[in-house]
Coordinates of C-alpha atoms in Angstrom, one line a residue:
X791 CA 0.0 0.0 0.0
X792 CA 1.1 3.4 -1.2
X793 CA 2.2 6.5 1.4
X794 CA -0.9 8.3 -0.2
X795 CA -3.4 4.8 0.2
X796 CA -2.5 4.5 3.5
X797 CA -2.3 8.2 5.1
X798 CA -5.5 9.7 6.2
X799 CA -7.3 12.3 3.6
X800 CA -6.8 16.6 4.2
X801 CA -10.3 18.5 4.7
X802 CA -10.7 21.5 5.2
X803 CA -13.5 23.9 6.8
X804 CA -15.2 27.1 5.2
X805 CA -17.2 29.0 6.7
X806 CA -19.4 32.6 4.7
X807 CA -22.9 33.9 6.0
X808 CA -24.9 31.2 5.5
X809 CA -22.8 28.5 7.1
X810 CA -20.3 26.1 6.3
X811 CA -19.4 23.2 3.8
X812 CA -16.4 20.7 4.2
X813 CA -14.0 20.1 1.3
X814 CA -11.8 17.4 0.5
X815 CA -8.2 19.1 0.8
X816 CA -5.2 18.8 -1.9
X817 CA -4.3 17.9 -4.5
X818 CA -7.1 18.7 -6.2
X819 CA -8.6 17.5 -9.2
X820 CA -8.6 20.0 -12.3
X821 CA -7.4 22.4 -9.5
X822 CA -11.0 22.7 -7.6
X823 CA -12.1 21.4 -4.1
X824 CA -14.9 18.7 -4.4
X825 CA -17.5 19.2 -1.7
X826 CA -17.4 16.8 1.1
X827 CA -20.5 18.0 3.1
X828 CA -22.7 20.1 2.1
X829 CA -23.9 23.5 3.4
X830 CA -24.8 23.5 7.5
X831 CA -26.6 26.4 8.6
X832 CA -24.5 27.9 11.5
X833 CA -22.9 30.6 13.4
X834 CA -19.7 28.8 14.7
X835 CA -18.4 25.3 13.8
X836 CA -14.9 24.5 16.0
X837 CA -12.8 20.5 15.1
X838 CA -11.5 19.0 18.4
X839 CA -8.0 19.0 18.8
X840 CA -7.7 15.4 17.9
X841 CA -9.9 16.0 14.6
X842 CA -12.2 13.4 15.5
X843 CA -15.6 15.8 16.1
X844 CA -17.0 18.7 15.4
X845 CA -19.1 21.2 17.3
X846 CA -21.4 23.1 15.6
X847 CA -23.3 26.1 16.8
X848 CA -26.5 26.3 15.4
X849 CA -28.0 29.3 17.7
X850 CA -28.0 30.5 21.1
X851 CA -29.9 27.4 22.0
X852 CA -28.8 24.8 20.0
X853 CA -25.5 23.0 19.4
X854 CA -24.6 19.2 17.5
X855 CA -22.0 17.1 17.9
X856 CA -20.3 15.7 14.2
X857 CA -18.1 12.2 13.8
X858 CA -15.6 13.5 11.6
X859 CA -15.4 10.1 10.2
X860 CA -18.9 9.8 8.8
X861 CA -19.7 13.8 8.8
X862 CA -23.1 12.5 10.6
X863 CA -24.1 13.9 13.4
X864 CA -24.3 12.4 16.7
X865 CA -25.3 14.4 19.2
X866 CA -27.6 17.7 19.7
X867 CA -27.7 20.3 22.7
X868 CA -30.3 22.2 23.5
X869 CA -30.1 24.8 26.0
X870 CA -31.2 28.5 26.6
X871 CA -29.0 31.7 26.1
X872 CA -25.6 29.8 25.6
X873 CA -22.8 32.5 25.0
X874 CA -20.0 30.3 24.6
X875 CA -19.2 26.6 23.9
X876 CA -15.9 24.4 23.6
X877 CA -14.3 21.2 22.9
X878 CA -12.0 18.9 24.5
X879 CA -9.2 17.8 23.3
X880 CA -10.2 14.1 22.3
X881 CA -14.1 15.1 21.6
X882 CA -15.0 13.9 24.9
X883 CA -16.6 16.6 26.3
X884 CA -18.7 20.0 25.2
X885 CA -18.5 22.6 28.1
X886 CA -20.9 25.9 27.9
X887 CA -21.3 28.7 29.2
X888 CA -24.9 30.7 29.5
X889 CA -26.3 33.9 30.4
X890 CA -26.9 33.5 34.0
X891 CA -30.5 34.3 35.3
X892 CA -29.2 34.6 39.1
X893 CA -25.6 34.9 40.9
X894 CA -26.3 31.2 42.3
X895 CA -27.2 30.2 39.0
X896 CA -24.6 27.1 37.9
X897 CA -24.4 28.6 34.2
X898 CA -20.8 26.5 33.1
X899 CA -22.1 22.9 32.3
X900 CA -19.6 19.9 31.1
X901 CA -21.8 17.5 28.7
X902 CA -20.5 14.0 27.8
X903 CA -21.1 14.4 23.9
X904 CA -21.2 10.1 23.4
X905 CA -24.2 10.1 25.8
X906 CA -25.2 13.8 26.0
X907 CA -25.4 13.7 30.1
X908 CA -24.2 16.5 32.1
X909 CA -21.4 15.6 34.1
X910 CA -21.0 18.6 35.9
X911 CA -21.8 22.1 36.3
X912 CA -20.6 25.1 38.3
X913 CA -21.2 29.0 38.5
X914 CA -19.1 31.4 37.0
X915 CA -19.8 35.5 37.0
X916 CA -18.1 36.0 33.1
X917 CA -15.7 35.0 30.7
X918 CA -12.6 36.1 29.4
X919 CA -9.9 35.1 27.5
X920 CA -7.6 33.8 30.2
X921 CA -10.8 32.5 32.3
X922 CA -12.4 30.2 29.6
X923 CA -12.8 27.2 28.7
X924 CA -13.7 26.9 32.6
X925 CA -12.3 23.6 32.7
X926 CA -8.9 22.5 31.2
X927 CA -7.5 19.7 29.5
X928 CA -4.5 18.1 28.8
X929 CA -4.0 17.2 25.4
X930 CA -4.8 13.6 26.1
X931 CA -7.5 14.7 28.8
X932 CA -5.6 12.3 31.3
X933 CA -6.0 15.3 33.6
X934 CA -8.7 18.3 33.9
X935 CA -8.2 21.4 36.0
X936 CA -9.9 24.8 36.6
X937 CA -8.1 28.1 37.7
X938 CA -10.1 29.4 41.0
X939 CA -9.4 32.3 43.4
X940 CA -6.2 32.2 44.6
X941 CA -6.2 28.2 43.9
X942 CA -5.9 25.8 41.0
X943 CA -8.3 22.6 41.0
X944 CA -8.6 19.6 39.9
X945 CA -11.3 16.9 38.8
X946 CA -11.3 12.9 38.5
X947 CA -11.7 12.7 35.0
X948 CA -13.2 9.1 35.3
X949 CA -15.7 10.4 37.6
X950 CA -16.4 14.3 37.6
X951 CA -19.4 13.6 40.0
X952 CA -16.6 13.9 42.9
X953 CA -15.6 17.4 42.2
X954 CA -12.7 18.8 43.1
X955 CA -10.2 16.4 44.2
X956 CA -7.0 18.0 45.0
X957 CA -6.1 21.8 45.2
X958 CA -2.5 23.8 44.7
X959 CA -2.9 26.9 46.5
X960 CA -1.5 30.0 44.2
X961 CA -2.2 33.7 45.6
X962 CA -3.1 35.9 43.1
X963 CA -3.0 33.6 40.3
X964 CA -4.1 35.3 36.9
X965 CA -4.0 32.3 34.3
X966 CA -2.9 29.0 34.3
X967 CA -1.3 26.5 31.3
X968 CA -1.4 22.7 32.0
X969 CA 1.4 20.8 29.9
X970 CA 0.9 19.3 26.7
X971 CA 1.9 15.6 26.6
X972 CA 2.2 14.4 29.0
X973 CA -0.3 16.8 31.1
X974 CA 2.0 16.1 34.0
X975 CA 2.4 19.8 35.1
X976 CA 0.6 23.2 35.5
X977 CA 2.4 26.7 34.8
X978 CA 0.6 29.5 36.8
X979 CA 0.9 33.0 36.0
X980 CA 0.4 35.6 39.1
X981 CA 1.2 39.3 38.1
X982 CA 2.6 42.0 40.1
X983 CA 1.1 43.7 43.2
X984 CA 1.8 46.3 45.9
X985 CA 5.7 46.1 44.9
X986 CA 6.5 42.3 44.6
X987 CA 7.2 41.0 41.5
X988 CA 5.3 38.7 39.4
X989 CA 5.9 35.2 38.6
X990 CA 5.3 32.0 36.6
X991 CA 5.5 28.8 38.4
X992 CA 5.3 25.4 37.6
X993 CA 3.7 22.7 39.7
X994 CA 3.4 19.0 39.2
X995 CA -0.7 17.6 39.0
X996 CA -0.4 15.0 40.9
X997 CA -2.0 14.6 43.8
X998 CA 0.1 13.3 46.4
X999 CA 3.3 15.4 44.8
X1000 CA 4.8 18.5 46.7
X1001 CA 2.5 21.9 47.0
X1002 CA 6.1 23.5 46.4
X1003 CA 6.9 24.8 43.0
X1004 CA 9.5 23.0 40.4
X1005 CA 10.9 25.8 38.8
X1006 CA 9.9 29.8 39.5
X1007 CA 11.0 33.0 37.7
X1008 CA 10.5 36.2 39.2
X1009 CA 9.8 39.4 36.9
X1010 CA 9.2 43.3 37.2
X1011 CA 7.0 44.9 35.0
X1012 CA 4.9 42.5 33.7
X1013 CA 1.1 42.6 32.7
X1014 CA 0.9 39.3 30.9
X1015 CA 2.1 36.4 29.7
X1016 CA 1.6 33.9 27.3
X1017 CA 2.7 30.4 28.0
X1018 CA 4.0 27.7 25.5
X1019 CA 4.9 24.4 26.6
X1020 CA 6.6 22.1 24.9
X1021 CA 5.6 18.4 23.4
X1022 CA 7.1 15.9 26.1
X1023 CA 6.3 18.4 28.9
X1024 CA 10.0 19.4 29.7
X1025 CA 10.2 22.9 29.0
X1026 CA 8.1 26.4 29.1
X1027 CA 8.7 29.3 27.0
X1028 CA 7.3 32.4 28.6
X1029 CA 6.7 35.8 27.1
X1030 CA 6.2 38.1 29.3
X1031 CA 4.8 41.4 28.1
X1032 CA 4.7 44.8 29.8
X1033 CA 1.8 48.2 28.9
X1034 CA 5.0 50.2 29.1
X1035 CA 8.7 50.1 27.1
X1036 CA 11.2 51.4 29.8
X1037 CA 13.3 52.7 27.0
X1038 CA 10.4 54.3 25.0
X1039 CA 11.3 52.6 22.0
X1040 CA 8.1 50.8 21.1
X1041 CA 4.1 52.4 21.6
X1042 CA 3.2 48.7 22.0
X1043 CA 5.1 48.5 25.4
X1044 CA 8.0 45.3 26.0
X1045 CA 7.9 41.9 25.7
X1046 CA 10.3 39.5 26.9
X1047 CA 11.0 35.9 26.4
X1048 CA 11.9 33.4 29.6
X1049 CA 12.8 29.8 29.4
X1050 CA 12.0 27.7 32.4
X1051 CA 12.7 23.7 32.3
X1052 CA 11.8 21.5 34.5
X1053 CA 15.2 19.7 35.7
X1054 CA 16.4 22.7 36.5
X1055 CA 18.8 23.0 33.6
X1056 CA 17.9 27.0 32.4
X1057 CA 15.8 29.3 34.2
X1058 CA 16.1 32.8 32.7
X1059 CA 16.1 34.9 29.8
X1060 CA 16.8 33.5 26.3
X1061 CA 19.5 35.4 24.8
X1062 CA 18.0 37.3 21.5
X1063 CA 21.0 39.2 19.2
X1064 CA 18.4 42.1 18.4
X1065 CA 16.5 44.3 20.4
X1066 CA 12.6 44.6 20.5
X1067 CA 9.7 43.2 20.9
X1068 CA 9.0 39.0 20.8
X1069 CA 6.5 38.7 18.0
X1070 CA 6.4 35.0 17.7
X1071 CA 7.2 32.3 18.6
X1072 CA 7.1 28.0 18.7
X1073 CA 8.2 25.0 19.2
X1074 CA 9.0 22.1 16.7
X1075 CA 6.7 18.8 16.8
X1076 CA 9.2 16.8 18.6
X1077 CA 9.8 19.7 21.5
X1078 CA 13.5 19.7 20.9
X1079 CA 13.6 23.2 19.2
X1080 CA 12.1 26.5 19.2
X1081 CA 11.7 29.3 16.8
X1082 CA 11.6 33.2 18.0
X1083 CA 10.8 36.3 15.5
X1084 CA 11.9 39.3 17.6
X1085 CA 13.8 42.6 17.1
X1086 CA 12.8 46.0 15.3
X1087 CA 11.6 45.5 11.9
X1088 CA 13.5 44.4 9.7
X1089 CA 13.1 41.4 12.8
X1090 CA 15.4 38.6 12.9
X1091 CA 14.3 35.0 13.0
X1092 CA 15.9 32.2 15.1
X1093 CA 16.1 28.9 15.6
X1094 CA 17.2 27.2 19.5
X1095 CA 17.6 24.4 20.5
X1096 CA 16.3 23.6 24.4
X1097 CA 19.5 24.4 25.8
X1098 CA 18.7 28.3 24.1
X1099 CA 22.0 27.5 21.4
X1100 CA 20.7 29.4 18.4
X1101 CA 20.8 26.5 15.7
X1102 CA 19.9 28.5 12.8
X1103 CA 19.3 32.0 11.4
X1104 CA 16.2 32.2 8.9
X1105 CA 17.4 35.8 8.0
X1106 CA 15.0 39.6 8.6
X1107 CA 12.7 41.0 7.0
X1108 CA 9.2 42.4 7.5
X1109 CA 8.4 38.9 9.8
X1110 CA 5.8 39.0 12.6
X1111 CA 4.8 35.2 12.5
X1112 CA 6.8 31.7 12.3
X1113 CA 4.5 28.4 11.5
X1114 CA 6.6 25.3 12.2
X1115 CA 5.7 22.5 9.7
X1116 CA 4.2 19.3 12.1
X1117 CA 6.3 17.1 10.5
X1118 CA 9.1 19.5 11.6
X1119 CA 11.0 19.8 8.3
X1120 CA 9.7 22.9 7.1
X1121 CA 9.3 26.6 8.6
X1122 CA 7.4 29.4 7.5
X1123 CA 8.5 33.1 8.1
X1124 CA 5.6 35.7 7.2
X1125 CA 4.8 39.3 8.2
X1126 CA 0.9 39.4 8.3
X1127 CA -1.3 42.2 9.9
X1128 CA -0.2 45.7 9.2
X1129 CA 3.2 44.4 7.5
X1130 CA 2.9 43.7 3.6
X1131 CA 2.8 39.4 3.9
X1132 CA 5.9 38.5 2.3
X1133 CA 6.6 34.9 3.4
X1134 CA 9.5 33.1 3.3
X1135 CA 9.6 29.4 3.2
X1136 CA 12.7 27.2 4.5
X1137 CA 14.1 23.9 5.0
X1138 CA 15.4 23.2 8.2
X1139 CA 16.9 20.0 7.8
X1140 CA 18.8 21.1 4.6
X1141 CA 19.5 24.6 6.3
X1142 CA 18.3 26.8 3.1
X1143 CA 15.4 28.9 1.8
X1144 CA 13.1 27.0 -0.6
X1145 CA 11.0 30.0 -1.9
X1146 CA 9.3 32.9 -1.4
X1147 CA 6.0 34.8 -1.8
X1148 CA 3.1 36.6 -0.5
X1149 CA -0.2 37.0 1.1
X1150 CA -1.3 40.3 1.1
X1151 CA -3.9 40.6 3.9
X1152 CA -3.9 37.3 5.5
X1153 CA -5.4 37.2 9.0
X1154 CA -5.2 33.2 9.6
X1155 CA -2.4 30.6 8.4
X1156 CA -1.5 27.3 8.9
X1157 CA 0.2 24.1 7.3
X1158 CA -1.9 21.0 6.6
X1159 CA -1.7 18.5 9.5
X1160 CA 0.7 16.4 6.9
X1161 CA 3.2 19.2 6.3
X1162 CA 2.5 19.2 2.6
X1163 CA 0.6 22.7 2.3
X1164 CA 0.0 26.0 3.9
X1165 CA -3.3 28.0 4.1
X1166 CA -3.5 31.7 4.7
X1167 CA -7.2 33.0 4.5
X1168 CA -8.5 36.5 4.2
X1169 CA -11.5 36.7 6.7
X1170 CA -14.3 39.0 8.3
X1171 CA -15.1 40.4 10.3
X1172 CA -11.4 41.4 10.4
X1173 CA -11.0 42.7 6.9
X1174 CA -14.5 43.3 5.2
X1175 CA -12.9 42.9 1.7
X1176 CA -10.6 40.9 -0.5
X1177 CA -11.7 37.9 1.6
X1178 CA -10.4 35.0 0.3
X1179 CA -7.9 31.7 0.4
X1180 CA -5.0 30.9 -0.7
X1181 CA -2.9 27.8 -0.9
X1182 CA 1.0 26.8 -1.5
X1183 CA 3.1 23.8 -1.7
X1184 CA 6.0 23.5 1.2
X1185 CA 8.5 25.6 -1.1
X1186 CA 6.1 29.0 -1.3
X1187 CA 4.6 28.0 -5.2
X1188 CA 1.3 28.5 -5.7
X1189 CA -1.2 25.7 -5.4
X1190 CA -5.0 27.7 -5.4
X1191 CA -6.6 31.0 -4.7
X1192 CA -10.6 31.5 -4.4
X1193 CA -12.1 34.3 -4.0
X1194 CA -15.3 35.0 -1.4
X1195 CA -17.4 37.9 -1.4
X1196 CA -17.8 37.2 2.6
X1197 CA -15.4 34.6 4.3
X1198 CA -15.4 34.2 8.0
X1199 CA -13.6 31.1 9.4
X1200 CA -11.3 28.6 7.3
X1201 CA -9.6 25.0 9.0
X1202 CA -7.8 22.8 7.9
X1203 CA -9.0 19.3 9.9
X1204 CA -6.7 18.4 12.5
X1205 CA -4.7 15.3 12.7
X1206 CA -2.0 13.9 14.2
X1207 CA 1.0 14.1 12.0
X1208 CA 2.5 10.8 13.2
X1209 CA -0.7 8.8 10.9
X1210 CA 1.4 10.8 7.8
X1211 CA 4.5 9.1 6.1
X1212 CA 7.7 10.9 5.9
X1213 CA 7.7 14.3 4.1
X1214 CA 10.0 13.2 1.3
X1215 CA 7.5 9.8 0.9
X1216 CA 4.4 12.0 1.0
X1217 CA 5.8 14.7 -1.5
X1218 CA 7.4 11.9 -4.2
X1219 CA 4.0 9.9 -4.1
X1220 CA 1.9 13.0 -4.9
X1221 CA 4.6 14.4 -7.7
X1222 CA 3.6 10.8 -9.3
X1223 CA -0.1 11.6 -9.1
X1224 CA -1.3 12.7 -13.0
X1225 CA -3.8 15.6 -11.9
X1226 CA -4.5 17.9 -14.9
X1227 CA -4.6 21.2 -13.2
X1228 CA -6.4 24.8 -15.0
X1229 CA -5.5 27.6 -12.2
X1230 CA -8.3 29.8 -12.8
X1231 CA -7.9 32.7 -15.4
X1232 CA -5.2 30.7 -17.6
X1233 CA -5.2 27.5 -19.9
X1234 CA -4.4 24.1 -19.1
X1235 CA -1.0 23.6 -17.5
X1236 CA 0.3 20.7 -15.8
X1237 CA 0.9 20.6 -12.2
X1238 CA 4.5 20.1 -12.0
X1239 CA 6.2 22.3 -14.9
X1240 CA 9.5 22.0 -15.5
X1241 CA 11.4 24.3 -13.2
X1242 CA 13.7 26.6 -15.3
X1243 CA 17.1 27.5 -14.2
X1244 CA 17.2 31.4 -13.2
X1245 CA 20.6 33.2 -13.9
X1246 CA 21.9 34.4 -10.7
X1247 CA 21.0 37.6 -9.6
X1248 CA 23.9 40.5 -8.9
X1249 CA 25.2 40.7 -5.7
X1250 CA 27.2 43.8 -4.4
X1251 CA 31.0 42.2 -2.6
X1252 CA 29.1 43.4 0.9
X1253 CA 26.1 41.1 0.4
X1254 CA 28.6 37.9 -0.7
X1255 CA 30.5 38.6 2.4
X1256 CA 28.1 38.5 4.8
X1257 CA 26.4 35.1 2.8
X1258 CA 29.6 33.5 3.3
X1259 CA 29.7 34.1 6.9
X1260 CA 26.2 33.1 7.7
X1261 CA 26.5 30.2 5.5
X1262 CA 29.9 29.4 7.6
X1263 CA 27.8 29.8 10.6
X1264 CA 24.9 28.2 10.1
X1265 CA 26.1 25.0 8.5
X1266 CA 25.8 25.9 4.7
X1267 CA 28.0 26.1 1.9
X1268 CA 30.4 29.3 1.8
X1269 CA 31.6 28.4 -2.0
X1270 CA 27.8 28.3 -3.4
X1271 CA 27.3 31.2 -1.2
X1272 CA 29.4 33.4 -3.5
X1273 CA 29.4 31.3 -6.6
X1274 CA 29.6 33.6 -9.8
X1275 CA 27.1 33.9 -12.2
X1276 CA 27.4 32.8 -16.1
X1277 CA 28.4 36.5 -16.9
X1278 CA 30.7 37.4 -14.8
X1279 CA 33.0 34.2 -15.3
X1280 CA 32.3 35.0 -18.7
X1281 CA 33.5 38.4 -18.5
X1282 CA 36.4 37.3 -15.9
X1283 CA 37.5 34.6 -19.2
X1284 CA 37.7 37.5 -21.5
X1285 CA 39.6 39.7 -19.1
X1286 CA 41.3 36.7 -19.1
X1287 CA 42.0 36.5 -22.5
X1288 CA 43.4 39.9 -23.2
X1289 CA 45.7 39.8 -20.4
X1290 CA 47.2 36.8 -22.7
X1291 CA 47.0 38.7 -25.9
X1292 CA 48.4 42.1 -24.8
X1293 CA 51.2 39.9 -22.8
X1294 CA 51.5 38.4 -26.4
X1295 CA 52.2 41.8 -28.0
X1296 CA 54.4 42.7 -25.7
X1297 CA 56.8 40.0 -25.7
X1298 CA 56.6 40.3 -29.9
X1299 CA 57.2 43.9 -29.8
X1300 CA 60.5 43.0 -27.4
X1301 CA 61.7 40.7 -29.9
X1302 CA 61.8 43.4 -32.7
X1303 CA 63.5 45.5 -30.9
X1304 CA 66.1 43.6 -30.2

């Protein structure tokens, strides 16, 4: 059985005004989408994590459960004045939230969506960013926690009718982060007050383990934070952001970046070579490696590894964003937003660019769950024109653009990247694929044209300097860094040339004389 049999198909979600279809993802046939589902009425429509359901809200009272497998659904929800809703992880479980009627009022409710029993409920005065979903869960919902006052708590996942099982007491606590996999640890956030610092700190969940803290870092001038743990559930990135820049430098105040692990091993500040703000950053699938865009535009763009070694420099420009391909071969460097959405693809295991592009506009990116493709989509109610999506292979070429008058929410399905074969299997079965393609506007052209050698371009003697050094840096070739182009060793053979002749001349004009 082929890599393409065998690995499970791409879909991808689109949502305009009048609800949402499902396609089936690339390649396409003929260069067009086929329709998977057809239109659902709806006003939101979220996959789990794990891509096996999917939640769609229907209206404020109303709310059905998809298999992803079948695209049947399974479940519906019915319930009054429902503001908010959300996923777990795995699908298990659909938590809401609802316009309370009374202070005592339990208006948070956690539904089993197999059976469509509530499992538990509890009352909660709003909702905010940091505050919802109420209650958390580790990616493989082993564990399930809610952030309290002054306290975090925890549930018996195989029985929620127990309540809260076991408590870590954290004064002042702000927001919390439970680890990825394995959900073995909790990182709490607690800001700054009356003069003491504020602080992330990282507990272990289990419940007969120490109410001390593993690791701790301290911090002045701090409002928020956003938290990133790593796969394997060693390590926590940490940017830390503050309203105000001490050196006046930036309107959008200072950020910071912190790197915490839990042996003990680095605790501090990860060294950045440019100063500025942390726009972005990630780590790789396997949790070995991060990527950081920081600095004054142009910013600088960074690979670490978990011991904060920089590993590789993707180069400046006009970045704000870095998408780490899940099979962890490719990385994507794009300034979106207010900056002009050039995009820059690389390879990290070959250490070199592959192509680049751009994406005028974009307000949501991502790659496909097999790492062959990457969306960007145009979407309201954040830009009211030009909506629209656009897809490219892993190098930056175009694959397909469409065009929607209104466009508010495009997915790709999620999946875990382990049920996809190796990149380089995955890309050489679908370059044998014979998929006549017509991009819209133009005639027939195959998929795969021939790609035709481009003549270098000039480069000033600064520009090859500095290419030589990063490539000596970073693990590249110096010698292709500075290779000539066909004309000037064409030229340089002609200078050549008539050194030889005019040495000729002079050594015939010599002999006359004498």
């Amino acid at each position: 059985m082929s890599v393409a049999d065998s690995s499970p198909p791409l879909e991808i979600l689109v949502r305009e005004p009048g609800g949402f279809v499902i396609w089936n993802g690339p390649p396409f046939t003929n260069n067009q989408p086929s329709i998977k589902l057809d239109k659902v009425p709806c006003t939101s429509a979220k996959f789990s994590d794990d891509g096996s359901k999917l939640m769609v809200i229907k209206s404020e009272s109303a709310i059905s459960i998809y298999d992803c497998k079948t695209l049947k659904e399974t479940r519906s929800f019915e319930s009054p004045n429902i503001l908010a809703a959300a996923l777990s992880p795995c699908g298990t479980y659909l938590q809401t939230f609802q316009k309370a009627s009374s202070p005592q009022e339990k208006n948070v409710t956690l539904w089993k969506t197999e059976t469509g029993e509530s499992v538990y409920a509890l009352s909660q005065k709003n909702m905010t960013k940091a505050t919802w979903p109420t209650i958390r869960f580790s990616a493989d919902e082993a564990v399930a926690s809610r952030m309290a006052t002054n306290e975090l708590q925890f549930f018996d996942v195989a029985d929620f009718s127990k309540g809260v099982v076991h408590k870590i007491r954290v004064p002042g606590v702000a927001s919390a982060e439970l680890s990825n996999n394995p959900g073995s640890h909790v990182a709490a956030f607690v800001p700054e007050s009356k003069g003491m610092p504020g602080s992330v700190q990282i507990y272990a969940c289990a419940p007969d383990s120490s109410s001390e803290p593993i690791a701790r870092r301290s911090f002045f001038r701090c409002s928020s934070v956003q938290q990133h743990w790593n796969n394997g559930s060693t390590g926590l990135l940490v940017v830390a952001q503050a309203d105000v820049d001490k050196t006046n430098q930036s309107y959008y105040g200072e950020t910071k970046l912190y790197y915490l692990t839990l042996d003990g091993t680095h605790d501090g500040l990860v060294s950045l070579r440019k100063e500025g703000p942390v726009h972005d950053v990630q780590w790789s699938y396997s949790g070995k490696e991060f990527a950081v865009v920081y600095g004054f535009m142009p910013a600088m763009a960074t690979i670490f590894d978990k011991k904060c070694k920089p590993l590789l420099q993707l180069g400046e420009g006009p970045y704000n964003t870095i998408r780490w391909n899940p099979k962890g071969r490719f990385i994507l460097v794009a300034g979106y937003g207010n900056l002009p959405g050039e995009m820059a693809f690389w390879d990290y295991v070959e250490k070199k660019q592959l192509g680049t592009t751009k994406a005028e506009w974009s307000v949501t990116s991502e790659w496909s769950p097999d790492g062959r493709y990457f969306m960007t989509a145009t979407t309201a109610p954040r830009l009211q024109v030009d909506n629209g999506i656009k897809i490219f292979h892993y190098n930056g070429k175009s694959l397909f653009k469409k065009k929607f008058d209104k466009l508010y929410q495009v997915d790709w399905k999620a999946d875990s990247p382990d049920k996809f074969g190796d990149i380089e299997e995955l890309i050489k079965s679908v370059g044998s694929l014979k998929v006549e393609s017509k991009p819209q506007g133009q005639g027939s052209k195959p998929v795969n044209p021939p790609v035709q050698k481009k003549p270098a371009a000039y480069q000033p003697p600064h520009a090859k300097a500095k290419a030589a050094k990063e490539a000596e840096l970073f693990g590249g070739s110096p010698s292709a860094s500075v290779e000539m182009s066909k004309n000037a060793l064409k030229n340089k053979k002609k200078r050549e040339k008539q050194k030889e002749k005019k040495a000729a001349e002079a050594g015939s004009a010599a002999n006359g004389a004498d």
